[in-house]
Coordinates of C-alpha atoms in Angstrom, one line a residue:
Chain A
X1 CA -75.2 143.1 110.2
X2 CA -74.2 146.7 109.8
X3 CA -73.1 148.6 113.1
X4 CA -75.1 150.3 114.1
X5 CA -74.8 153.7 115.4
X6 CA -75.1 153.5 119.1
X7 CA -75.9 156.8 121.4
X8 CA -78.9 158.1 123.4
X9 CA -80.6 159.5 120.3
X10 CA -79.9 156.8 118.5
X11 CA -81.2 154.2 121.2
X12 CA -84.5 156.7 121.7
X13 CA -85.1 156.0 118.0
X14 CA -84.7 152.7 118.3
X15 CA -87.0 152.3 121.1
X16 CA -89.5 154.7 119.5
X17 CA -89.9 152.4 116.7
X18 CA -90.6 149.0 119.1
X19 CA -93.0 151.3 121.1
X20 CA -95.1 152.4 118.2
X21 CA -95.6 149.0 117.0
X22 CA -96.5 147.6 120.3
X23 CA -98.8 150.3 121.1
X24 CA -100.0 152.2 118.0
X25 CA -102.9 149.2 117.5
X26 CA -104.5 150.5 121.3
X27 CA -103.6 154.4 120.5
X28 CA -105.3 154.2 117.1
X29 CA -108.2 152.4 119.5
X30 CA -108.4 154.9 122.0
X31 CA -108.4 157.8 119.1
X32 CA -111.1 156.3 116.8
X33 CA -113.6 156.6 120.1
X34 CA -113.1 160.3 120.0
X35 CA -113.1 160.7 116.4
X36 CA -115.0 157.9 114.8
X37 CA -113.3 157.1 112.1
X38 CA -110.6 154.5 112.2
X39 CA -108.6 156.5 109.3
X40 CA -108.2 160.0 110.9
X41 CA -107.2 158.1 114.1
X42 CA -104.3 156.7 112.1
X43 CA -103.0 159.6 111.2
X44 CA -103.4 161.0 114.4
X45 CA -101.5 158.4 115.3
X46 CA -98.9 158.7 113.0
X47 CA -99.1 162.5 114.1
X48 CA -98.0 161.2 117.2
X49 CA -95.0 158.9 116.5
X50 CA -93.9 162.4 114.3
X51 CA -93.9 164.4 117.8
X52 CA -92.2 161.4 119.4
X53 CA -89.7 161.4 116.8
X54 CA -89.3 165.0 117.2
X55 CA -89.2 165.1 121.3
X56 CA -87.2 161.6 122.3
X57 CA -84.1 162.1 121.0
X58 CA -84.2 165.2 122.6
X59 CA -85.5 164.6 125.7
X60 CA -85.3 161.1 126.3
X61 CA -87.8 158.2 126.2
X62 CA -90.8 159.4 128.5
X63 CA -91.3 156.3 131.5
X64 CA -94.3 155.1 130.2
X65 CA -94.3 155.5 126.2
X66 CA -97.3 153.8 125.7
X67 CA -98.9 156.6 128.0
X68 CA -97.4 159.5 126.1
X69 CA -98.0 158.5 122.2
X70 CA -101.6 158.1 123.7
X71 CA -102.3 161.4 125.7
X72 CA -100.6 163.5 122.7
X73 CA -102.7 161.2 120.1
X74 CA -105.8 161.7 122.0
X75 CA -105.2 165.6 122.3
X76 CA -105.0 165.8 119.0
X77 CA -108.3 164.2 118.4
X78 CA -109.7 166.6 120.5
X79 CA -108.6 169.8 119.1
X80 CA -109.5 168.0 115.7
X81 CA -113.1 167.4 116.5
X82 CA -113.0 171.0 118.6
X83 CA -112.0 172.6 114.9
X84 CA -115.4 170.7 113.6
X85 CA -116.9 171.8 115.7
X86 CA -116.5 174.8 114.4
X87 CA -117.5 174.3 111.1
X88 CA -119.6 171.8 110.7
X89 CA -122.7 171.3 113.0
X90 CA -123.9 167.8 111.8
X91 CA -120.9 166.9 114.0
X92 CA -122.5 167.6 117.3
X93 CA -122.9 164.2 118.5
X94 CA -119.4 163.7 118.6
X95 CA -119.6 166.9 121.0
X96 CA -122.0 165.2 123.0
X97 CA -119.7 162.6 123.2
X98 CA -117.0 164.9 124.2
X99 CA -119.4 166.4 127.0
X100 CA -119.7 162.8 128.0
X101 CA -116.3 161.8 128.1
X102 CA -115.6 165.4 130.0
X103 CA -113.2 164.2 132.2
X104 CA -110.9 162.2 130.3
X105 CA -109.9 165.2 128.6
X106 CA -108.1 166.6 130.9
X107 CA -107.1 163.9 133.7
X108 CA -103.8 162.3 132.0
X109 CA -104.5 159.4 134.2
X110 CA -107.6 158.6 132.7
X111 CA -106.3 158.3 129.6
X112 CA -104.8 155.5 130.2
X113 CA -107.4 153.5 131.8
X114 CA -106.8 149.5 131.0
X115 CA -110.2 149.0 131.0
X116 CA -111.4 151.8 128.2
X117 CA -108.4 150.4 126.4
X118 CA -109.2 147.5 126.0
X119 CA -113.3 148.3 125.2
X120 CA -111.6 150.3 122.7
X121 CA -109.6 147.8 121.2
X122 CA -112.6 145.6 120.6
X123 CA -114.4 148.6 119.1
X124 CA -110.9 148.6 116.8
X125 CA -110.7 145.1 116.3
X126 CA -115.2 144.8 115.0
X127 CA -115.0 147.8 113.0
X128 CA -111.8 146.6 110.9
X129 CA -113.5 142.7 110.0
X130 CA -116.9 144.5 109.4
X131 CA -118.8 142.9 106.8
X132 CA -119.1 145.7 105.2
X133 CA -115.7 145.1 103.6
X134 CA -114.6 142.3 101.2
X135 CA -112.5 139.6 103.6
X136 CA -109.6 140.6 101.6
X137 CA -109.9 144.2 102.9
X138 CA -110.5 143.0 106.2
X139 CA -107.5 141.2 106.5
X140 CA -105.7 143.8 105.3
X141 CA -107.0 146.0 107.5
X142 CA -106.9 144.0 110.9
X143 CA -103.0 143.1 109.9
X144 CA -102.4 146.9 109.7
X145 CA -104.3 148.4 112.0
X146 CA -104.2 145.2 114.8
X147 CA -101.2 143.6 114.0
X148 CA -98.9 146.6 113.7
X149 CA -98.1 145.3 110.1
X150 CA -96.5 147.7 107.8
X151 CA -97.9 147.9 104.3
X152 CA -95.0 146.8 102.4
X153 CA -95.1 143.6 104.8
X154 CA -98.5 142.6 104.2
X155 CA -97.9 142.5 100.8
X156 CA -94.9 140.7 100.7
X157 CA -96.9 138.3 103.0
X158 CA -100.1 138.1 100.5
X159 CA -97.4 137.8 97.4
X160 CA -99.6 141.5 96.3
X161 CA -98.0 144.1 95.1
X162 CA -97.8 146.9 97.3
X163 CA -99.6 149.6 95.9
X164 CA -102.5 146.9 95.5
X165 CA -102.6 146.8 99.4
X166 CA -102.0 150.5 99.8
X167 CA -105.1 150.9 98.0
X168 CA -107.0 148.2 99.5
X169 CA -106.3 149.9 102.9
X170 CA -107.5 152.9 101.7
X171 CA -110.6 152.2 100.3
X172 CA -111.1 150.2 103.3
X173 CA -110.9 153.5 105.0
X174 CA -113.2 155.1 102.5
X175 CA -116.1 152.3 102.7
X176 CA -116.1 152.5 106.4
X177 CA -116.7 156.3 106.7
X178 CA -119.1 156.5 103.5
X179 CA -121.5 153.3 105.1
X180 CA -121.4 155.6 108.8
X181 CA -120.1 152.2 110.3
X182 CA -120.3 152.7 114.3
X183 CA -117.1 152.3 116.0
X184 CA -119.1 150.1 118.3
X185 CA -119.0 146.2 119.9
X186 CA -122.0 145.0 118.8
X187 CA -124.5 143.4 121.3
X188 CA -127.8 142.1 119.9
X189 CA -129.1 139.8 117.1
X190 CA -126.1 140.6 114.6
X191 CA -123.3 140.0 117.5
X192 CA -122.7 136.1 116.5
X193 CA -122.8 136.9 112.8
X194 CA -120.0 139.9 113.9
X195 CA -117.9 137.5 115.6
X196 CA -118.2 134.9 113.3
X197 CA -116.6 137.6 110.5
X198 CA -114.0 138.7 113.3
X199 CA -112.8 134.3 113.8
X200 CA -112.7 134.4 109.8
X201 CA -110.1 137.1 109.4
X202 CA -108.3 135.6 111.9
X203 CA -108.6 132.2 110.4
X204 CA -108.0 133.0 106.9
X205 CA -104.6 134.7 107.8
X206 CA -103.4 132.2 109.7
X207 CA -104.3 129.8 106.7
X208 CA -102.6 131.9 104.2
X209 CA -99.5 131.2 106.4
X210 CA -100.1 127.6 107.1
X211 CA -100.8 127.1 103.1
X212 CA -97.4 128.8 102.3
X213 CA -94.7 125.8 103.1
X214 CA -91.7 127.2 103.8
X215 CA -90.2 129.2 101.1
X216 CA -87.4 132.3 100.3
X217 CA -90.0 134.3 102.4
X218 CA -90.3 133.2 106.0
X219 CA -92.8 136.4 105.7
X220 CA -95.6 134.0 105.2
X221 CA -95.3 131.4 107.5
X222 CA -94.9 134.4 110.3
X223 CA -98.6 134.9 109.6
X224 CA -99.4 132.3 111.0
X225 CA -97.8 133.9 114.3
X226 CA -99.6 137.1 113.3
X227 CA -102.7 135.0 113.5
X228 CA -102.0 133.4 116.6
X229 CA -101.1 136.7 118.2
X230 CA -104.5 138.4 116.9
X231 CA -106.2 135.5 118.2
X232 CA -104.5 135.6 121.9
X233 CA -105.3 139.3 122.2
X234 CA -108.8 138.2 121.3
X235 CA -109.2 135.4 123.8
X236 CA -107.9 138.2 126.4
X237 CA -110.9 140.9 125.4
X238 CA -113.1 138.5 124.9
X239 CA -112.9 136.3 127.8
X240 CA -116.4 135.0 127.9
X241 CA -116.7 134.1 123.9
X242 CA -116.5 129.8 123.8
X243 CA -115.5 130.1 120.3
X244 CA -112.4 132.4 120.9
X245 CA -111.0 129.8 123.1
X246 CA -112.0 127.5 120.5
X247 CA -110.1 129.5 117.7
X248 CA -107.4 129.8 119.6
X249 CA -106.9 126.4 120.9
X250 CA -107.2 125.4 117.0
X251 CA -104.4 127.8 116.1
X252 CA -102.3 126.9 118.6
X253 CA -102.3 122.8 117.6
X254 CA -102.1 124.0 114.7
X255 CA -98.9 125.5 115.2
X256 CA -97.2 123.1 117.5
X257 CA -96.7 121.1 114.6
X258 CA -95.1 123.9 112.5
X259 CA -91.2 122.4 112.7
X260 CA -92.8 118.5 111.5
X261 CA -94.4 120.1 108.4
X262 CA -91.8 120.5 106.4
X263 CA -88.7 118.0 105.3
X264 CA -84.6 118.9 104.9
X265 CA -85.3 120.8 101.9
X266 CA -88.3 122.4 102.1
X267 CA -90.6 119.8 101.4
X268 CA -94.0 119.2 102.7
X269 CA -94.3 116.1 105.0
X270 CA -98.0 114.8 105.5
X271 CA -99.2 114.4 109.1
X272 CA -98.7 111.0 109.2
X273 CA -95.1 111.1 108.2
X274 CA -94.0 113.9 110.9
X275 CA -92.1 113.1 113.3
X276 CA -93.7 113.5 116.3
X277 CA -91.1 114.6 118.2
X278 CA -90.3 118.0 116.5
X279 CA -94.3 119.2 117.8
X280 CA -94.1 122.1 120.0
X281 CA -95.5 120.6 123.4
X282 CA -95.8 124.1 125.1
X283 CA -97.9 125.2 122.5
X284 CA -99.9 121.7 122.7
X285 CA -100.3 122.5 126.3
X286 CA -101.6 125.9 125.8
X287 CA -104.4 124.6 122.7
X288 CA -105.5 122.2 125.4
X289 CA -105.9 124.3 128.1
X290 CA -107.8 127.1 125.5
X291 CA -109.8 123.8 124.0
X292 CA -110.8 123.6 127.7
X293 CA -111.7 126.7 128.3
X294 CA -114.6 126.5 125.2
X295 CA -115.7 123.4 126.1
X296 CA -116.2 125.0 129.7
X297 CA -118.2 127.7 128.2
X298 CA -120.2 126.1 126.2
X299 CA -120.8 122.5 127.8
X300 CA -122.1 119.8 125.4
X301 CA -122.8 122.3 122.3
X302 CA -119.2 122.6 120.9
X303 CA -119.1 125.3 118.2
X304 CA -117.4 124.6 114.9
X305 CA -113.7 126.0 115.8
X306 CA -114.1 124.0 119.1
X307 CA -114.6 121.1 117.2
X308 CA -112.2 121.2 114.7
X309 CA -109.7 122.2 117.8
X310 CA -111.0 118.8 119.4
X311 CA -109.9 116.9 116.2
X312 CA -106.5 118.8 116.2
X313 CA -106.1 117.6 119.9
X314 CA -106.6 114.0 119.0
X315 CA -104.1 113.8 116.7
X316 CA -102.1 115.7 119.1
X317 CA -102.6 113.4 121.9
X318 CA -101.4 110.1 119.6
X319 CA -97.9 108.8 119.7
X320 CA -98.6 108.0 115.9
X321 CA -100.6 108.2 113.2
X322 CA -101.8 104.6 113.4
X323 CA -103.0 105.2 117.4
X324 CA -105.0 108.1 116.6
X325 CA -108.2 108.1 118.1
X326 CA -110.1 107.7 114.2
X327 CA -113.7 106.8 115.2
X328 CA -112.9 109.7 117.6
X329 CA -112.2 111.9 114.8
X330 CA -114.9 110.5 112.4
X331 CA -117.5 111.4 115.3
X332 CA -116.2 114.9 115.5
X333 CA -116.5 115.4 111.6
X334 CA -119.9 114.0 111.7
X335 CA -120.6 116.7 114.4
X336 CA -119.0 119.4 112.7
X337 CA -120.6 118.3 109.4
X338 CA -124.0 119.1 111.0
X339 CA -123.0 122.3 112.6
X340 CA -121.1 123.6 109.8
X341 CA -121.6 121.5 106.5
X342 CA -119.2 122.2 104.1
X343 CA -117.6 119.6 100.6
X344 CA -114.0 120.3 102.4
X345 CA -115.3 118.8 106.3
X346 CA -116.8 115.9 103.9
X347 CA -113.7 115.1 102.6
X348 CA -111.8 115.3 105.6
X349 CA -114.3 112.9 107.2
X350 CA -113.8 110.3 104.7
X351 CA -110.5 110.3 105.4
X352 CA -110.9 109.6 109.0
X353 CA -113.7 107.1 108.2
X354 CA -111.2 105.5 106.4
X355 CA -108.9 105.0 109.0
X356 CA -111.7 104.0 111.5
X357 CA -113.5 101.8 109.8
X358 CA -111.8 101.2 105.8
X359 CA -111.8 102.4 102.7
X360 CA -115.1 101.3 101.8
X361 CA -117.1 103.4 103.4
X362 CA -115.2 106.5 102.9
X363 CA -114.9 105.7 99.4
X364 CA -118.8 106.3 99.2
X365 CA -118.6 109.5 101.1
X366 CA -116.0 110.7 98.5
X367 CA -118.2 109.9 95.4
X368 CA -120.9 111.7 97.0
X369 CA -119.0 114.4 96.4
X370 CA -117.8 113.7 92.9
X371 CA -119.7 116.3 91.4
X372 CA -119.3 119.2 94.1
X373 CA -118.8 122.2 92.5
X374 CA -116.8 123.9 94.9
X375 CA -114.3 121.0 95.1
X376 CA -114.6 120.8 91.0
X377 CA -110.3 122.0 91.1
X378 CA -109.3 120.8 94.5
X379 CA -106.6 118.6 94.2
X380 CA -107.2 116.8 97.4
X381 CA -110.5 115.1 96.1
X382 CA -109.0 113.0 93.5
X383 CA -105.7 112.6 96.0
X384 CA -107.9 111.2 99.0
X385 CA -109.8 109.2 95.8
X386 CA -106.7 107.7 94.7
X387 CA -105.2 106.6 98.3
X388 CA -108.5 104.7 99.3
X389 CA -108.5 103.4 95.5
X390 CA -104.4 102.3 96.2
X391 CA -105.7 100.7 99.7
X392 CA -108.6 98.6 97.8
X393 CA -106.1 97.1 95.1
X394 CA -107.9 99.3 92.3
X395 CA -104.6 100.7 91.2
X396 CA -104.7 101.6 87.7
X397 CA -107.5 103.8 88.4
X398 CA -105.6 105.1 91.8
X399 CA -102.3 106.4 89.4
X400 CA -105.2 108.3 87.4
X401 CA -106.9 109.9 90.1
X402 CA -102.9 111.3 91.6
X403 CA -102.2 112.3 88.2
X404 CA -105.2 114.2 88.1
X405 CA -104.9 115.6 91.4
X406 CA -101.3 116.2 90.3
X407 CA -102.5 118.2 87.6
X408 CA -104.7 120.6 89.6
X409 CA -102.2 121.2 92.8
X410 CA -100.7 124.6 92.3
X411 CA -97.8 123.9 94.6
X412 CA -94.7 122.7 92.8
X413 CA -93.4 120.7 96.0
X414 CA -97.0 119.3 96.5
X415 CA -96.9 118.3 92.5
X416 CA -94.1 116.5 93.1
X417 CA -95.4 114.4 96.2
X418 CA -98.8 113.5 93.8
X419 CA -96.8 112.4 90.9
X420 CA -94.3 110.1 93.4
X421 CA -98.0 108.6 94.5
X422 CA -98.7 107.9 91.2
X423 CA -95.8 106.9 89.4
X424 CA -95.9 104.3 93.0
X425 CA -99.5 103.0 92.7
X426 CA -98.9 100.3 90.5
X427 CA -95.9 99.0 92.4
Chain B
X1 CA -92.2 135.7 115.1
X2 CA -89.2 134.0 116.8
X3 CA -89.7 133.4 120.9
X4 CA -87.4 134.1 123.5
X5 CA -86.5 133.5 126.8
X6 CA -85.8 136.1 129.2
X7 CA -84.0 134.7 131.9
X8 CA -84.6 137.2 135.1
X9 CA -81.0 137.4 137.2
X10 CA -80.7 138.6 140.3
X11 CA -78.0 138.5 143.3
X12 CA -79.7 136.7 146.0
X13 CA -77.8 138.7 148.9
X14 CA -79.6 141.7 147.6
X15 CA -83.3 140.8 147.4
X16 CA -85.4 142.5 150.8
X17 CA -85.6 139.8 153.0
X18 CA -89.3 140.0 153.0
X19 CA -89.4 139.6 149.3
X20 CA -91.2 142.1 147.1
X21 CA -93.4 144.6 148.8
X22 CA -97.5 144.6 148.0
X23 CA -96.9 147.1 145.5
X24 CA -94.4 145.2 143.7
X25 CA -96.3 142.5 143.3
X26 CA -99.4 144.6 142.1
X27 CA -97.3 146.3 139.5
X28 CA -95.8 143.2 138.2
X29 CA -99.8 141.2 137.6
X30 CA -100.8 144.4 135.7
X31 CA -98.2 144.2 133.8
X32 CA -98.3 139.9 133.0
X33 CA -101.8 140.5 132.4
X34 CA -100.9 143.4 129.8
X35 CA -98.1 141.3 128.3
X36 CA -100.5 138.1 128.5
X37 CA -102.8 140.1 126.5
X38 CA -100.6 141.0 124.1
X39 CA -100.5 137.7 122.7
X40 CA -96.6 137.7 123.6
X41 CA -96.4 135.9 127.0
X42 CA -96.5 132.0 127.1
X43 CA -95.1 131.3 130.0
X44 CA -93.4 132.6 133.0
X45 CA -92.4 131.9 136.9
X46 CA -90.1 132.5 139.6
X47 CA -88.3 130.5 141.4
X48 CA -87.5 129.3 144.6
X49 CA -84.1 130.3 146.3
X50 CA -81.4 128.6 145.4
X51 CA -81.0 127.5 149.2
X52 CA -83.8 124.9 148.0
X53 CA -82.1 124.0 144.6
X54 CA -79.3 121.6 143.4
X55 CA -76.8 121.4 140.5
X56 CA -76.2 118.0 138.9
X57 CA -73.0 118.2 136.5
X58 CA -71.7 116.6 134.5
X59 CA -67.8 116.4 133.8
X60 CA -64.6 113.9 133.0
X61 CA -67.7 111.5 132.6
X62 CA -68.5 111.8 136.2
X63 CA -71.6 113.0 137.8
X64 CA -72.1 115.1 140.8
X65 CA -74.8 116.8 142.8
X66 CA -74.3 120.3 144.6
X67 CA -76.9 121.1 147.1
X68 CA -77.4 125.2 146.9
X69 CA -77.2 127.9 147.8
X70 CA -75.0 128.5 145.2
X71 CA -73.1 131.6 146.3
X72 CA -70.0 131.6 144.3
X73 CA -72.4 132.8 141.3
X74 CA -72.7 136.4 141.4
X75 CA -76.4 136.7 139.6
X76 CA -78.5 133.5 139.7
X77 CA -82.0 133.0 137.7
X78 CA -84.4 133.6 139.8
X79 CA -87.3 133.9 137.3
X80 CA -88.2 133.6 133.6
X81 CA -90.4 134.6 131.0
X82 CA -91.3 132.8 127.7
X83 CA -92.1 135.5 125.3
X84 CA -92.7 135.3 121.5
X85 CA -92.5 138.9 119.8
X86 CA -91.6 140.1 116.4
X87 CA -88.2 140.5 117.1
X88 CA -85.4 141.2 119.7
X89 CA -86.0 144.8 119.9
X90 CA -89.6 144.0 121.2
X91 CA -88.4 141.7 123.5
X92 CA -86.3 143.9 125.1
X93 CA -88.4 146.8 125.4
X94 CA -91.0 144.4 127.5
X95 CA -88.1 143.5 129.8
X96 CA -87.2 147.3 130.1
X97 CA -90.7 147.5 131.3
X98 CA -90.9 144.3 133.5
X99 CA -87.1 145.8 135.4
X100 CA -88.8 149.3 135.9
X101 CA -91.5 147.8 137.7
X102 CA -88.8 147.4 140.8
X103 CA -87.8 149.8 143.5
X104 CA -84.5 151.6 143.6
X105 CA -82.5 149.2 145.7
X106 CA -83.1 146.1 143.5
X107 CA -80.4 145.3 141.2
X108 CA -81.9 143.0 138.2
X109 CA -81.1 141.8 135.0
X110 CA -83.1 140.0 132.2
X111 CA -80.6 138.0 129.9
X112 CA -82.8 137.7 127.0
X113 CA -82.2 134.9 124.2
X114 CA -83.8 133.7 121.0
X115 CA -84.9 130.3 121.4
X116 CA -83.6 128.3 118.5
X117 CA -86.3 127.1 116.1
X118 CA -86.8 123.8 114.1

């Protein structure tokens, strides 16, 4: 720790950096309304954090500096899309916008109005996961502009280099203002599909965390507190939406079992080797009480992140791995394998098949999916195949199938674990 | 993102004896339901007076139980939050704006801590 230099400038720059983080995600918001386009209201952003750079050190930090990086953000905007004005005419609309919004230009109290922030948050959060973008650029995109990511972080998080990201953000930018995309919430026939994209970014980050087992970068796992951040916001602007809850509740059993995953050294430790113990109950409490509030919303028609939430609680709800709830869980993969087939919910429903009712069974459910493409490299295939092979006294063919799956797992640590399995098999 | 407990202190023989005013109270539910949707806040109370609490202790293997109020502390807790945030810094800066919710003649301190992972 260096010293650092203490002092009421000092402190004002301090705090300036914590504010902007906290708040530039809702400034940028309240700026892309006026300007309609979520890259100018960056900078306008940035324009503000400059001024507050500038005038805090000075002057002190303002009472409410959420308040101030907005109104000077938002003035900007306006004097911005006053200079169009100008010059361009194809930009009246946003003048008639303007005329519209009349009043919040010059009441400072409107322009802090919870309410518009927060419709313009959601406008924020549908425009950065529009499909329009490839879900890398999303993600990008949503941890910059939502998740008050820096650059240089997301790509140490993504293992990119940085200029790769840079870039993505940019053309990001670029592709939203060449396709014209509304800075709008959509409502109508498209909403689901919109929301769907808006659960996958989520999802995918917090899987890029949960994928990462502990490493020399703790800047991977934290994504999956990114994640679970994005998806609390979301739950709060989006009170209403089952599937939300049912994100969240996932994410947060999820993460109540973050300190079990991983042994002394680093290791991964499968969920029926975790000790129990080390699962975060608060955060158990809070996936049940968000798994009830989905279920509440949508009674008897669980959507997919609802259900796999519901499997999450089961295990959650056991003392151990042998008094989990597995016809339970096999019922819920059934379910979720209608609502939302996919090879990967196949194999995972073997599994629990297998612990419900044998190998057997499962072990026909998992040559079903011998020759599915999309699990062609997956290394959990043949490891699933080789522990139901090891349970039905086949073992030579068991220490083939983990040295196969050994083979195609493209985590050392994980490796290692397969090629223990095998090298055991025929013990 | 690390989580951290901010423990709210306050000298008992100081708080109104009506208890926060209306206003107070308004301030401070716009403010949990900002921090709440956040994503930062996970949990948070206040508590009863220490009048209705008790220490147990523990000490030279012996236990005892001390009905309260427990006036020889200065500041007790009288409330918390669970917060997780990206780092101290943030932390802080929401208890700065949880403290500057009060009045003038409230004296209040949030004793923040990192909770200790793993």
């Amino acid at each position: 720790m260096t010293p650092q230099p203490t002092g009421p400038a000092q402190s004002a720059l301090n705090a300036i950096d914590t504010v902007f983080r906290l708040e530039s995600p809702r400034v940028i918001a309240g700026v892309a309304r006026i300007v309609r386009d979520v890259g100018i209201a960056e900078e306008l952003a940035q324009d503000a954090l400059v001024a507050a750079l500038e005038q805090w050190p000075r002057d002190g930090v303002p009472d409410n500096p959420g308040a101030w990086l907005m109104a000077t953000a938002k003035h900007r905007a306006i004097d911005l899309v006053r200079r169009r004005e100008r010059y361009a005419r194809k930009l009246a609309e946003v003048g008639r916008d303007l005329e519209a919004a009349g009043p919040h230009l010059d009441e400072p109290s409107a322009l802090h109005d919870p309410d518009d922030i927060d419709d313009d948050l959601l406008r924020l959060v549908f425009t950065a996961c529009h499909p329009v973008l490839s879900a890398q650029a999303r993600i990008a995109l949503t941890l910059r502009l939502l998740g008050g990511l820096t650059t240089p972080e997301i790509a140490r998080a993504f293992l990119a280099p940085e200029a790769t990201v840079a870039q993505r953000i940019v053309r990001a930018k670029r592709t939203l203002a060449a396709k014209a995309v509304a800075f709008e919430v959509p409502y109508g026939p498209d909403r689901q599909a919109r929301l769907n994209s808006v659960l996958e970014v989520i999802y995918l980050i917090f899987n890029e965390g949960y994928a990462a087992t502990a490493g020399d970068d703790l800047l991977r796992p934290a994504l999956c507190e990114d994640a679970l951040r994005l998806a609390r916001q979301l739950a709060g602007l989006m009170p209403k939406e089952p599937e939300v809850h049912g994100l969240v509740a996932l994410l947060e059993l999820q993460e109540s079992r973050a300190a079990a995953r991983t042994g002394p050294s680093g290791e991964p430790v499968l969920l029926k080797d975790q000790d129990r113990r080390r699962w975060n109950r608060l955060l158990i409490t809070r996936g049940f009480t968000a798994l009830g509030r989905a279920n509440a919303l949508s009674p008897g028609a669980p959507g997919p992140y609802a259900l796999q939430a519901a499997i999450a609680a089961c295990h959650a709800q056991a003392y151990s791995y042998e008094e989990t709830d597995w016809p339970k869980i096999a019922t819920l993969y059934a379910l979720l394998a209608a609502r939302s087939p996919s090879p990967v919910v196949e194999l995972n429903r073997a599994v629990a098949v297998s612990m419900a009712d044998g190998p057997e069974p499962a072990l026909e459910i998992v040559d079903r999916l011998a020759t599915e493409p999309a699990l062609r490299d997956y290394h959990l295939l043949p490891s699933v195949r080789g522990d139901l092979l090891r349970r039905l006294g086949r073992t030579a063919e068991a220490r083939a199938e983990f040295e196969r799956a050994a083979g195609l797992a493209r985590n050392e640590r994980e490796r290692g674990l397969l090629l223990r399995k095998a090298a055991a098999s025929e013990e | 993102m690390p989580r951290y407990l901010s423990m709210v202190r306050l000298d008992e023989s100081t708080v109104p004896a009506e208890g926060p005013s209306p206003e107070l109270m308004q301030r401070m539910g716009d403010l949990l339901e900002e921090i709440t949707k956040a994503g930062v806040m996970l949990d948070t109370a206040g508590l009863m007076p220490t009048a209705q609490g008790k220490r147990v202790r523990w000490e030279g293997g012996e236990l005892s139980v001390t009905d309260g109020p427990f006036t020889e502390t200065k500041e007790v807790v009288g409330g918390y939050a669970l917060m997780q945030c990206k780092d101290m810094a943030e932390a802080v800066e929401w208890a700065k704006r949880f403290l500057k919710m009060h009045e003038e003649h409230w004296t209040v301190t949030c004793e923040v801590r990192e909770i200790q992972e793993g």
